[in-house]
Amino acid sequence: MSDMKESLLALRDRFDKEIEQIKDSDAAEKMRVAYLGKKGSLTQVLRGMGGLTPEERPEVGKVANDVRTHMEEFLEQVTNQIKTFESSKKLEREKIDVTLPYKFNGAGARHPLNMAINEICDIFLGLGYSIGEGPEVEYDKYNFELLRIPEGHPARDTQDTFYINDNILLRTQTSGMQIRIMEQTKPPIKVICPGKVYRSDALDSTHSPVFHQIEGLVVDKGVTMGDLVGSLRLFAKKLFGDNTEIRLRPHHFPFTEPSVEVDLTCWSCGGCGCRVCKNEGWIEVLGAGMVHPEVLSNCGIDPEVYSGFAFGIGVERTAMGRYGIDDIRLLYENDVRFLEQFK
Ligand code: DAH
């Protein structure tokens, strides 16, 4: 019996020495098989248990169990250490250096026209208007006909445009949105419609074949010219400052009656007269008027019950005044040196 005990203890010593040399998890697994596997050394020794007397068995069995537990625990401990070491090595190998310099492409800036549109829309949103949008490729009836500009009307000459066919064109004004809105909505109506418009004009410092307008429309019971003036005064002061006044000049638009052109106090000289306002002290910014009764009834709204006002703001001119831009072409050339100034 002491023979067996000795072999077990010798086996344990051998195991302890060998495990010191282990360097990777493969070697650890090999050792596990060599000692604890089916044909392993410990298993071999335990086969000899059969030759022991029943009295000897428990004592040798205890030693054998201790040796097995010792080996198992030792192996597990070493295997864990090796695994931790190996994975930290792997992390080290796969490390990415996030401090490397990268190429910065530069952040963009809002276009001054969009800035102006946003600013103007914000003012009217604050006055309780909602925002509407419609197509740039428009039917003749919305752009002209239902706004009381029939074929052959002289107003068509001043708004020559690009025709898709006899009935479809690139819209020359956002005023067609008045019709679209009134056809779809019942009063009370209070809406602004920003958008692009087209005219076959040559490009120079104040004209472009593509430009932007913001249409305004208010229809309700008892809407008067006083409401129009009040709204526009408020708009002018919010956009250009408290000292800004508006001036109304009688004009003619086929779809409003009466109609006016609206000037604002010159934003460059404050009204004394300068190069920007051609010494007038005023700058024309928009057209407006009371919606013509015929236009209301064209859209199924009874002009005996309802009245309304409308206006159309030129966005380019407003943006140029607001941001001190002296040539309209700068707005379309997309020169980064110009655009960057609006960051
Ligand atoms: N659509 C007109 C233009 O392009 C501007 C305009 C004038 C709009 C009077 C209106 C208005 O809504 O009432 O010249």
PDB file of N, CA, C and O and ligand atoms in Angstrom, residues 159 172-173 175 178 199 213 215-216 253 255-256 287-289 310-312, ligand 1:
ATOM      1  N   GLN A 159     -43.787  88.458 -67.886  1.00  0.00           N
ATOM      2  CA  GLN A 159     -43.391  87.226 -67.191  1.00  0.00           C
ATOM      3  C   GLN A 159     -43.214  86.105 -68.198  1.00  0.00           C
ATOM      4  O   GLN A 159     -43.780  85.027 -68.071  1.00  0.00           O
ATOM      5  N   THR A 172     -43.825  81.351 -63.124  1.00  0.00           N
ATOM      6  CA  THR A 172     -43.150  82.654 -63.150  1.00  0.00           C
ATOM      7  C   THR A 172     -43.317  83.373 -61.826  1.00  0.00           C
ATOM      8  O   THR A 172     -42.702  84.405 -61.591  1.00  0.00           O
ATOM      9  N   GLN A 173     -44.217  82.875 -60.985  1.00  0.00           N
ATOM     10  CA  GLN A 173     -44.498  83.506 -59.701  1.00  0.00           C
ATOM     11  C   GLN A 173     -45.094  82.455 -58.758  1.00  0.00           C
ATOM     12  O   GLN A 173     -45.643  81.462 -59.213  1.00  0.00           O
ATOM     13  N   SER A 175     -47.576  83.076 -56.994  1.00  0.00           N
ATOM     14  CA  SER A 175     -48.982  83.436 -56.802  1.00  0.00           C
ATOM     15  C   SER A 175     -49.950  82.306 -57.162  1.00  0.00           C
ATOM     16  O   SER A 175     -51.061  82.250 -56.631  1.00  0.00           O
ATOM     17  N   GLN A 178     -51.701  80.571 -54.436  1.00  0.00           N
ATOM     18  CA  GLN A 178     -52.955  81.103 -53.860  1.00  0.00           C
ATOM     19  C   GLN A 178     -54.120  80.240 -54.312  1.00  0.00           C
ATOM     20  O   GLN A 178     -54.974  79.837 -53.523  1.00  0.00           O
ATOM     21  N   ARG A 199     -38.115  82.956 -65.061  1.00  0.00           N
ATOM     22  CA  ARG A 199     -38.496  83.864 -66.146  1.00  0.00           C
ATOM     23  C   ARG A 199     -37.359  83.900 -67.144  1.00  0.00           C
ATOM     24  O   ARG A 199     -36.189  83.808 -66.753  1.00  0.00           O
ATOM     25  N   GLN A 213     -39.366  83.473 -54.516  1.00  0.00           N
ATOM     26  CA  GLN A 213     -40.389  84.346 -53.942  1.00  0.00           C
ATOM     27  C   GLN A 213     -41.003  83.666 -52.722  1.00  0.00           C
ATOM     28  O   GLN A 213     -40.908  82.446 -52.571  1.00  0.00           O
ATOM     29  N   GLU A 215     -44.800  83.699 -51.188  1.00  0.00           N
ATOM     30  CA  GLU A 215     -46.162  84.153 -51.357  1.00  0.00           C
ATOM     31  C   GLU A 215     -46.864  84.115 -50.002  1.00  0.00           C
ATOM     32  O   GLU A 215     -46.655  83.187 -49.224  1.00  0.00           O
ATOM     33  N   GLY A 216     -47.678  85.129 -49.736  1.00  0.00           N
ATOM     34  CA  GLY A 216     -48.471  85.104 -48.510  1.00  0.00           C
ATOM     35  C   GLY A 216     -49.943  85.217 -48.867  1.00  0.00           C
ATOM     36  O   GLY A 216     -50.304  85.909 -49.826  1.00  0.00           O
ATOM     37  N   PHE A 253     -51.952  94.747 -60.165  1.00  0.00           N
ATOM     38  CA  PHE A 253     -51.760  93.313 -60.403  1.00  0.00           C
ATOM     39  C   PHE A 253     -53.134  92.775 -60.758  1.00  0.00           C
ATOM     40  O   PHE A 253     -54.130  93.161 -60.127  1.00  0.00           O
ATOM     41  N   PHE A 255     -54.597  90.052 -60.158  1.00  0.00           N
ATOM     42  CA  PHE A 255     -55.272  89.170 -59.193  1.00  0.00           C
ATOM     43  C   PHE A 255     -55.558  89.838 -57.853  1.00  0.00           C
ATOM     44  O   PHE A 255     -56.061  89.199 -56.920  1.00  0.00           O
ATOM     45  N   THR A 256     -55.197  91.121 -57.708  1.00  0.00           N
ATOM     46  CA  THR A 256     -55.548  91.845 -56.475  1.00  0.00           C
ATOM     47  C   THR A 256     -56.216  93.167 -56.832  1.00  0.00           C
ATOM     48  O   THR A 256     -55.960  93.754 -57.880  1.00  0.00           O
ATOM     49  N   GLY A 287     -44.824  92.932 -53.745  1.00  0.00           N
ATOM     50  CA  GLY A 287     -46.105  93.333 -54.301  1.00  0.00           C
ATOM     51  C   GLY A 287     -47.191  92.776 -53.409  1.00  0.00           C
ATOM     52  O   GLY A 287     -47.020  91.737 -52.780  1.00  0.00           O
ATOM     53  N   ALA A 288     -48.346  93.481 -53.338  1.00  0.00           N
ATOM     54  CA  ALA A 288     -49.407  93.009 -52.451  1.00  0.00           C
ATOM     55  C   ALA A 288     -50.750  93.595 -52.865  1.00  0.00           C
ATOM     56  O   ALA A 288     -50.829  94.407 -53.795  1.00  0.00           O
ATOM     57  N   GLY A 289     -51.794  93.162 -52.173  1.00  0.00           N
ATOM     58  CA  GLY A 289     -53.115  93.703 -52.457  1.00  0.00           C
ATOM     59  C   GLY A 289     -54.210  92.875 -51.825  1.00  0.00           C
ATOM     60  O   GLY A 289     -53.948  91.874 -51.158  1.00  0.00           O
ATOM     61  N   ALA A 310     -53.085  89.342 -50.101  1.00  0.00           N
ATOM     62  CA  ALA A 310     -52.000  88.495 -50.577  1.00  0.00           C
ATOM     63  C   ALA A 310     -50.776  89.366 -50.767  1.00  0.00           C
ATOM     64  O   ALA A 310     -50.873  90.581 -50.933  1.00  0.00           O
ATOM     65  N   PHE A 311     -49.615  88.735 -50.700  1.00  0.00           N
ATOM     66  CA  PHE A 311     -48.381  89.465 -50.985  1.00  0.00           C
ATOM     67  C   PHE A 311     -47.336  88.516 -51.530  1.00  0.00           C
ATOM     68  O   PHE A 311     -47.433  87.294 -51.345  1.00  0.00           O
ATOM     69  N   GLY A 312     -46.373  89.079 -52.262  1.00  0.00           N
ATOM     70  CA  GLY A 312     -45.295  88.264 -52.812  1.00  0.00           C
ATOM     71  C   GLY A 312     -43.967  88.964 -52.551  1.00  0.00           C
ATOM     72  O   GLY A 312     -43.739  90.077 -53.013  1.00  0.00           O
TER      73      GLY A 312
HETATM   74  N1  DAH B   1     -46.625  87.612 -58.178  1.00  0.00           N
HETATM   75  C1  DAH B   1     -46.239  88.996 -58.261  1.00  0.00           C
HETATM   76  C2  DAH B   1     -44.943  89.125 -59.078  1.00  0.00           C
HETATM   77  O1  DAH B   1     -44.265  88.144 -59.257  1.00  0.00           O
HETATM   78  C3  DAH B   1     -46.012  89.560 -56.894  1.00  0.00           C
HETATM   79  C4  DAH B   1     -47.283  89.733 -56.144  1.00  0.00           C
HETATM   80  C5  DAH B   1     -48.027  90.890 -56.233  1.00  0.00           C
HETATM   81  C6  DAH B   1     -47.773  88.729 -55.336  1.00  0.00           C
HETATM   82  C7  DAH B   1     -49.189  91.090 -55.567  1.00  0.00           C
HETATM   83  C8  DAH B   1     -48.968  88.907 -54.644  1.00  0.00           C
HETATM   84  C9  DAH B   1     -49.673  90.103 -54.761  1.00  0.00           C
HETATM   85  O2  DAH B   1     -49.473  87.966 -53.857  1.00  0.00           O
HETATM   86  O3  DAH B   1     -50.817  90.262 -54.064  1.00  0.00           O
HETATM   87  O4  DAH B   1     -44.639  90.178 -59.507  1.00  0.00           O
END
